[in-house]
Amino acid sequence: MTADLLDALDALTKPTHRKIIQDDPNGPELTKVVHVEDDALLDQLDNAIRSSMGGTTSGGSDPATRSLVDSGALMRFMQISSEVQQWARVAGAVIDKASVGITLRNWFVRFKEYPISTRTVTFYTKQLRKWAFQIEATLNPPKEKDLPDACPSCGASEWWDPATKERYYRPLVIRYQPDSPTMVDDARGVCRACAKTWGVRELQFEIEEKQAG
């Protein structure tokens, strides 16, 4: 169980490595695979917020090139930082005010020194994974493609958007990450009228069943 917690911790606080295909303008035969290192998720979120607010080490960034971070990103980061600091205080760990990631790793070192129940480890593991999911969704929001079909669950062919107080057609939408190697498996269908979700294959099957019936 502690190994699962460490994996969840690493996902937030350690850089990650990935491969990308780099095209060469001189010909497809020169295309190559490049290894790229990404900052830890917590650092990426922190940097994106600072960039969007103009808080760079160079004294600010061009507003036209600042990262677009949703309005809840700063609040989310502050909530994570506050909770991590509370964990550190309870465990007697050192709080690094400049880095939530370092504070979190300091907490883990002290956390392991105490008797740990399976239930407690599960709680912290779920919380860390939840934060990782929220940060990834903020930094790399999924693409959306709406469908012309009525919802196979509630039958709706239109939906109401509380943000604009307007009614729209095409409530079914597919949300996906176009650069994901498991795009089809990870993509989700959502009805914006009834909020039901499906895997894309499951949604396709239900739509076909409705049409056949």
PDB file of C-alpha atoms in Angstrom:
ATOM      1  CA  MET A   1       0.000   0.000   0.000  1.00  0.00           C
ATOM      2  CA  THR A   2       2.857   2.396   0.798  1.00  0.00           C
ATOM      3  CA  ALA A   3       4.228   1.722  -2.699  1.00  0.00           C
ATOM      4  CA  ASP A   4       0.932   2.981  -4.174  1.00  0.00           C
ATOM      5  CA  LEU A   5       1.194   6.106  -2.043  1.00  0.00           C
ATOM      6  CA  LEU A   6       4.762   6.702  -3.225  1.00  0.00           C
ATOM      7  CA  ASP A   7       3.693   6.281  -6.848  1.00  0.00           C
ATOM      8  CA  ALA A   8       0.941   8.867  -6.318  1.00  0.00           C
ATOM      9  CA  LEU A   9       3.458  11.169  -4.640  1.00  0.00           C
ATOM     10  CA  ASP A  10       5.952  10.790  -7.494  1.00  0.00           C
ATOM     11  CA  ALA A  11       3.251  11.627 -10.038  1.00  0.00           C
ATOM     12  CA  LEU A  12       2.891  15.052  -8.413  1.00  0.00           C
ATOM     13  CA  THR A  13       6.462  15.835  -7.429  1.00  0.00           C
ATOM     14  CA  LYS A  14       8.827  14.222  -9.955  1.00  0.00           C
ATOM     15  CA  PRO A  15       9.593  15.212 -13.561  1.00  0.00           C
ATOM     16  CA  THR A  16       8.253  12.837 -16.192  1.00  0.00           C
ATOM     17  CA  HIS A  17       9.736  11.676 -19.467  1.00  0.00           C
ATOM     18  CA  ARG A  18       7.938  11.057 -22.727  1.00  0.00           C
ATOM     19  CA  LYS A  19       8.686  10.464 -26.382  1.00  0.00           C
ATOM     20  CA  ILE A  20       7.458  12.668 -29.199  1.00  0.00           C
ATOM     21  CA  ILE A  21       7.788  12.295 -32.963  1.00  0.00           C
ATOM     22  CA  GLN A  22       9.664  15.234 -34.468  1.00  0.00           C
ATOM     23  CA  ASP A  23       9.077  15.811 -38.170  1.00  0.00           C
ATOM     24  CA  ASP A  24      11.957  17.050 -40.315  1.00  0.00           C
ATOM     25  CA  PRO A  25      11.159  19.546 -43.113  1.00  0.00           C
ATOM     26  CA  ASN A  26      13.865  17.926 -45.252  1.00  0.00           C
ATOM     27  CA  GLY A  27      11.941  14.679 -45.585  1.00  0.00           C
ATOM     28  CA  PRO A  28       9.956  12.028 -43.699  1.00  0.00           C
ATOM     29  CA  GLU A  29      12.960   9.702 -43.690  1.00  0.00           C
ATOM     30  CA  LEU A  30      14.633  12.146 -41.281  1.00  0.00           C
ATOM     31  CA  THR A  31      11.758  12.037 -38.791  1.00  0.00           C
ATOM     32  CA  LYS A  32      13.013  11.065 -35.365  1.00  0.00           C
ATOM     33  CA  VAL A  33      11.805  10.260 -31.867  1.00  0.00           C
ATOM     34  CA  VAL A  34      12.820  12.842 -29.271  1.00  0.00           C
ATOM     35  CA  HIS A  35      12.866  12.305 -25.510  1.00  0.00           C
ATOM     36  CA  VAL A  36      11.312  15.186 -23.577  1.00  0.00           C
ATOM     37  CA  GLU A  37      11.380  15.868 -19.837  1.00  0.00           C
ATOM     38  CA  ASP A  38       8.366  17.613 -18.296  1.00  0.00           C
ATOM     39  CA  ASP A  39       8.463  19.348 -14.925  1.00  0.00           C
ATOM     40  CA  ALA A  40       6.608  17.768 -12.007  1.00  0.00           C
ATOM     41  CA  LEU A  41       2.854  18.409 -12.126  1.00  0.00           C
ATOM     42  CA  LEU A  42       2.886  20.716  -9.095  1.00  0.00           C
ATOM     43  CA  ASP A  43       5.706  22.741 -10.652  1.00  0.00           C
ATOM     44  CA  GLN A  44       3.899  22.898 -13.991  1.00  0.00           C
ATOM     45  CA  LEU A  45       0.771  24.276 -12.320  1.00  0.00           C
ATOM     46  CA  ASP A  46       2.777  26.786 -10.285  1.00  0.00           C
ATOM     47  CA  ASN A  47       4.697  27.953 -13.376  1.00  0.00           C
ATOM     48  CA  ALA A  48       1.518  28.225 -15.458  1.00  0.00           C
ATOM     49  CA  ILE A  49      -0.158  30.378 -12.811  1.00  0.00           C
ATOM     50  CA  ARG A  50       2.889  32.637 -12.475  1.00  0.00           C
ATOM     51  CA  SER A  51       3.123  32.974 -16.249  1.00  0.00           C
ATOM     52  CA  SER A  52      -0.562  33.809 -16.637  1.00  0.00           C
ATOM     53  CA  MET A  53      -0.247  36.460 -13.916  1.00  0.00           C
ATOM     54  CA  GLY A  54       2.978  37.887 -15.324  1.00  0.00           C
ATOM     55  CA  GLY A  55       5.016  36.664 -12.368  1.00  0.00           C
ATOM     56  CA  THR A  56       8.078  35.442 -14.249  1.00  0.00           C
ATOM     57  CA  THR A  57      11.693  35.835 -13.202  1.00  0.00           C
ATOM     58  CA  SER A  58      12.196  38.308 -16.028  1.00  0.00           C
ATOM     59  CA  GLY A  59       9.666  40.644 -14.464  1.00  0.00           C
ATOM     60  CA  GLY A  60       6.608  39.713 -16.455  1.00  0.00           C
ATOM     61  CA  SER A  61       5.518  38.131 -19.703  1.00  0.00           C
ATOM     62  CA  ASP A  62       3.868  39.400 -22.828  1.00  0.00           C
ATOM     63  CA  PRO A  63       0.089  39.243 -22.213  1.00  0.00           C
ATOM     64  CA  ALA A  64      -0.357  37.824 -25.719  1.00  0.00           C
ATOM     65  CA  THR A  65       1.846  34.828 -24.915  1.00  0.00           C
ATOM     66  CA  ARG A  66       0.903  34.104 -21.321  1.00  0.00           C
ATOM     67  CA  SER A  67      -0.353  30.621 -20.516  1.00  0.00           C
ATOM     68  CA  LEU A  68      -4.121  30.339 -20.464  1.00  0.00           C
ATOM     69  CA  VAL A  69      -5.041  28.932 -17.076  1.00  0.00           C
ATOM     70  CA  ASP A  70      -8.665  28.674 -15.967  1.00  0.00           C
ATOM     71  CA  SER A  71      -9.843  31.034 -13.232  1.00  0.00           C
ATOM     72  CA  GLY A  72     -10.002  28.228 -10.657  1.00  0.00           C
ATOM     73  CA  ALA A  73      -6.365  27.157 -11.100  1.00  0.00           C
ATOM     74  CA  LEU A  74      -4.927  29.592  -8.558  1.00  0.00           C
ATOM     75  CA  MET A  75      -7.560  28.677  -5.983  1.00  0.00           C
ATOM     76  CA  ARG A  76      -6.913  24.969  -6.594  1.00  0.00           C
ATOM     77  CA  PHE A  77      -3.184  25.437  -6.125  1.00  0.00           C
ATOM     78  CA  MET A  78      -3.731  27.414  -2.920  1.00  0.00           C
ATOM     79  CA  GLN A  79      -6.027  24.707  -1.560  1.00  0.00           C
ATOM     80  CA  ILE A  80      -3.464  21.997  -2.324  1.00  0.00           C
ATOM     81  CA  SER A  81      -0.682  24.077  -0.763  1.00  0.00           C
ATOM     82  CA  SER A  82      -2.725  24.748   2.373  1.00  0.00           C
ATOM     83  CA  GLU A  83      -3.638  21.094   2.852  1.00  0.00           C
ATOM     84  CA  VAL A  84      -0.073  19.898   2.243  1.00  0.00           C
ATOM     85  CA  GLN A  85       1.213  22.373   4.823  1.00  0.00           C
ATOM     86  CA  GLN A  86      -1.370  21.091   7.300  1.00  0.00           C
ATOM     87  CA  TRP A  87      -0.219  17.519   6.695  1.00  0.00           C
ATOM     88  CA  ALA A  88       3.377  18.618   7.250  1.00  0.00           C
ATOM     89  CA  ARG A  89       2.554  20.375  10.533  1.00  0.00           C
ATOM     90  CA  VAL A  90       0.764  17.326  11.903  1.00  0.00           C
ATOM     91  CA  ALA A  91       3.639  15.030  10.907  1.00  0.00           C
ATOM     92  CA  GLY A  92       6.295  17.434  12.163  1.00  0.00           C
ATOM     93  CA  ALA A  93       7.812  17.847   8.696  1.00  0.00           C
ATOM     94  CA  VAL A  94       9.671  20.890   7.388  1.00  0.00           C
ATOM     95  CA  ILE A  95       7.529  23.268   5.323  1.00  0.00           C
ATOM     96  CA  ASP A  96       9.268  24.683   2.270  1.00  0.00           C
ATOM     97  CA  LYS A  97       7.319  27.859   1.525  1.00  0.00           C
ATOM     98  CA  ALA A  98       8.820  28.081  -1.951  1.00  0.00           C
ATOM     99  CA  SER A  99       7.822  24.578  -3.054  1.00  0.00           C
ATOM    100  CA  VAL A 100       4.685  22.563  -2.384  1.00  0.00           C
ATOM    101  CA  GLY A 101       6.388  19.535  -3.942  1.00  0.00           C
ATOM    102  CA  ILE A 102       9.342  19.644  -1.542  1.00  0.00           C
ATOM    103  CA  THR A 103       6.985  20.093   1.416  1.00  0.00           C
ATOM    104  CA  LEU A 104       4.979  17.098   0.246  1.00  0.00           C
ATOM    105  CA  ARG A 105       8.071  14.899   0.026  1.00  0.00           C
ATOM    106  CA  ASN A 106       9.210  16.118   3.461  1.00  0.00           C
ATOM    107  CA  TRP A 107       5.808  15.102   4.795  1.00  0.00           C
ATOM    108  CA  PHE A 108       6.121  11.624   3.267  1.00  0.00           C
ATOM    109  CA  VAL A 109       9.469  11.017   4.971  1.00  0.00           C
ATOM    110  CA  ARG A 110       7.984  11.793   8.391  1.00  0.00           C
ATOM    111  CA  PHE A 111       4.677  10.063   7.599  1.00  0.00           C
ATOM    112  CA  LYS A 112       6.453   6.723   7.110  1.00  0.00           C
ATOM    113  CA  GLU A 113       7.948   6.945  10.594  1.00  0.00           C
ATOM    114  CA  TYR A 114       4.552   6.494  12.262  1.00  0.00           C
ATOM    115  CA  PRO A 115       2.366   3.372  12.452  1.00  0.00           C
ATOM    116  CA  ILE A 116       0.183   3.558   9.355  1.00  0.00           C
ATOM    117  CA  SER A 117      -3.144   1.832   8.877  1.00  0.00           C
ATOM    118  CA  THR A 118      -4.265   0.623   5.456  1.00  0.00           C
ATOM    119  CA  ARG A 119      -7.233   2.962   5.657  1.00  0.00           C
ATOM    120  CA  THR A 120      -4.986   5.979   6.264  1.00  0.00           C
ATOM    121  CA  VAL A 121      -2.662   5.106   3.383  1.00  0.00           C
ATOM    122  CA  THR A 122      -5.662   4.656   1.097  1.00  0.00           C
ATOM    123  CA  PHE A 123      -7.001   8.078   2.069  1.00  0.00           C
ATOM    124  CA  TYR A 124      -3.765   9.884   1.250  1.00  0.00           C
ATOM    125  CA  THR A 125      -3.227   7.891  -1.943  1.00  0.00           C
ATOM    126  CA  LYS A 126      -6.682   8.808  -3.233  1.00  0.00           C
ATOM    127  CA  GLN A 127      -6.155  12.464  -2.356  1.00  0.00           C
ATOM    128  CA  LEU A 128      -2.822  12.670  -4.181  1.00  0.00           C
ATOM    129  CA  ARG A 129      -4.262  10.952  -7.247  1.00  0.00           C
ATOM    130  CA  LYS A 130      -7.225  13.322  -7.193  1.00  0.00           C
ATOM    131  CA  TRP A 131      -4.882  16.318  -7.203  1.00  0.00           C
ATOM    132  CA  ALA A 132      -2.867  14.863 -10.081  1.00  0.00           C
ATOM    133  CA  PHE A 133      -6.052  14.374 -12.103  1.00  0.00           C
ATOM    134  CA  GLN A 134      -7.225  17.927 -11.392  1.00  0.00           C
ATOM    135  CA  ILE A 135      -3.867  19.447 -12.354  1.00  0.00           C
ATOM    136  CA  GLU A 136      -3.636  17.441 -15.587  1.00  0.00           C
ATOM    137  CA  ALA A 137      -7.173  18.506 -16.512  1.00  0.00           C
ATOM    138  CA  THR A 138      -6.241  22.153 -15.842  1.00  0.00           C
ATOM    139  CA  LEU A 139      -2.965  22.093 -17.774  1.00  0.00           C
ATOM    140  CA  ASN A 140      -4.186  19.977 -20.657  1.00  0.00           C
ATOM    141  CA  PRO A 141      -7.974  20.231 -20.911  1.00  0.00           C
ATOM    142  CA  PRO A 142      -9.559  17.654 -23.220  1.00  0.00           C
ATOM    143  CA  LYS A 143     -10.803  18.466 -26.693  1.00  0.00           C
ATOM    144  CA  GLU A 144     -14.533  18.251 -27.313  1.00  0.00           C
ATOM    145  CA  LYS A 145     -16.610  17.132 -30.278  1.00  0.00           C
ATOM    146  CA  ASP A 146     -20.382  17.205 -30.091  1.00  0.00           C
ATOM    147  CA  LEU A 147     -22.592  14.561 -31.689  1.00  0.00           C
ATOM    148  CA  PRO A 148     -25.858  15.041 -33.598  1.00  0.00           C
ATOM    149  CA  ASP A 149     -27.610  12.142 -31.831  1.00  0.00           C
ATOM    150  CA  ALA A 150     -30.098  12.390 -28.998  1.00  0.00           C
ATOM    151  CA  CYS A 151     -28.938  11.072 -25.640  1.00  0.00           C
ATOM    152  CA  PRO A 152     -29.588   7.307 -25.519  1.00  0.00           C
ATOM    153  CA  SER A 153     -30.177   7.559 -21.766  1.00  0.00           C
ATOM    154  CA  CYS A 154     -32.508  10.537 -21.241  1.00  0.00           C
ATOM    155  CA  GLY A 155     -33.558  11.087 -24.853  1.00  0.00           C
ATOM    156  CA  ALA A 156     -32.638  14.789 -24.804  1.00  0.00           C
ATOM    157  CA  SER A 157     -31.792  16.496 -28.094  1.00  0.00           C
ATOM    158  CA  GLU A 158     -30.995  19.847 -26.476  1.00  0.00           C
ATOM    159  CA  TRP A 159     -29.438  21.111 -23.264  1.00  0.00           C
ATOM    160  CA  TRP A 160     -29.521  24.155 -21.011  1.00  0.00           C
ATOM    161  CA  ASP A 161     -26.275  25.952 -20.161  1.00  0.00           C
ATOM    162  CA  PRO A 162     -26.596  27.602 -16.721  1.00  0.00           C
ATOM    163  CA  ALA A 163     -23.537  29.769 -17.438  1.00  0.00           C
ATOM    164  CA  THR A 164     -25.112  31.530 -20.425  1.00  0.00           C
ATOM    165  CA  LYS A 165     -28.744  30.845 -19.504  1.00  0.00           C
ATOM    166  CA  GLU A 166     -29.269  29.676 -23.078  1.00  0.00           C
ATOM    167  CA  ARG A 167     -30.624  26.495 -24.610  1.00  0.00           C
ATOM    168  CA  TYR A 168     -28.516  24.611 -27.172  1.00  0.00           C
ATOM    169  CA  TYR A 169     -28.872  21.606 -29.456  1.00  0.00           C
ATOM    170  CA  ARG A 170     -26.564  18.542 -29.511  1.00  0.00           C
ATOM    171  CA  PRO A 171     -26.180  17.629 -25.825  1.00  0.00           C
ATOM    172  CA  LEU A 172     -23.893  14.650 -26.491  1.00  0.00           C
ATOM    173  CA  VAL A 173     -20.190  15.457 -26.509  1.00  0.00           C
ATOM    174  CA  ILE A 174     -17.030  13.368 -26.786  1.00  0.00           C
ATOM    175  CA  ARG A 175     -14.093  14.521 -24.632  1.00  0.00           C
ATOM    176  CA  TYR A 176     -10.644  13.240 -25.590  1.00  0.00           C
ATOM    177  CA  GLN A 177      -6.920  13.965 -25.548  1.00  0.00           C
ATOM    178  CA  PRO A 178      -5.774  14.003 -29.199  1.00  0.00           C
ATOM    179  CA  ASP A 179      -2.112  13.385 -28.344  1.00  0.00           C
ATOM    180  CA  SER A 180      -2.795  10.437 -26.040  1.00  0.00           C
ATOM    181  CA  PRO A 181      -1.590   7.016 -27.289  1.00  0.00           C
ATOM    182  CA  THR A 182      -4.723   5.533 -25.689  1.00  0.00           C
ATOM    183  CA  MET A 183      -7.057   8.252 -26.981  1.00  0.00           C
ATOM    184  CA  VAL A 184      -9.958   5.941 -27.854  1.00  0.00           C
ATOM    185  CA  ASP A 185      -9.768   3.975 -24.618  1.00  0.00           C
ATOM    186  CA  ASP A 186      -9.540   7.113 -22.473  1.00  0.00           C
ATOM    187  CA  ALA A 187     -12.126   9.209 -24.324  1.00  0.00           C
ATOM    188  CA  ARG A 188     -15.473   9.727 -22.653  1.00  0.00           C
ATOM    189  CA  GLY A 189     -18.932  10.545 -23.893  1.00  0.00           C
ATOM    190  CA  VAL A 190     -21.027  12.932 -21.797  1.00  0.00           C
ATOM    191  CA  CYS A 191     -24.624  14.073 -22.001  1.00  0.00           C
ATOM    192  CA  ARG A 192     -24.773  17.733 -21.034  1.00  0.00           C
ATOM    193  CA  ALA A 193     -28.486  17.387 -20.332  1.00  0.00           C
ATOM    194  CA  CYS A 194     -28.467  14.518 -17.813  1.00  0.00           C
ATOM    195  CA  ALA A 195     -24.706  14.306 -17.006  1.00  0.00           C
ATOM    196  CA  LYS A 196     -24.498  10.575 -17.763  1.00  0.00           C
ATOM    197  CA  THR A 197     -21.051   9.410 -18.959  1.00  0.00           C
ATOM    198  CA  TRP A 198     -19.875   6.477 -21.100  1.00  0.00           C
ATOM    199  CA  GLY A 199     -16.758   5.074 -22.656  1.00  0.00           C
ATOM    200  CA  VAL A 200     -16.883   5.976 -26.350  1.00  0.00           C
ATOM    201  CA  ARG A 201     -17.407   2.387 -27.479  1.00  0.00           C
ATOM    202  CA  GLU A 202     -20.212   1.948 -24.957  1.00  0.00           C
ATOM    203  CA  LEU A 203     -21.838   5.186 -26.142  1.00  0.00           C
ATOM    204  CA  GLN A 204     -21.596   4.124 -29.781  1.00  0.00           C
ATOM    205  CA  PHE A 205     -23.245   0.792 -28.945  1.00  0.00           C
ATOM    206  CA  GLU A 206     -26.114   2.473 -27.065  1.00  0.00           C
ATOM    207  CA  ILE A 207     -26.712   4.969 -29.879  1.00  0.00           C
ATOM    208  CA  GLU A 208     -26.804   2.149 -32.447  1.00  0.00           C
ATOM    209  CA  GLU A 209     -29.184   0.152 -30.235  1.00  0.00           C
ATOM    210  CA  LYS A 210     -31.531   3.145 -30.003  1.00  0.00           C
ATOM    211  CA  GLN A 211     -31.443   3.676 -33.750  1.00  0.00           C
ATOM    212  CA  ALA A 212     -32.086  -0.017 -34.428  1.00  0.00           C
ATOM    213  CA  GLY A 213     -34.974  -0.134 -31.974  1.00  0.00           C
TER     214      GLY A 213
END
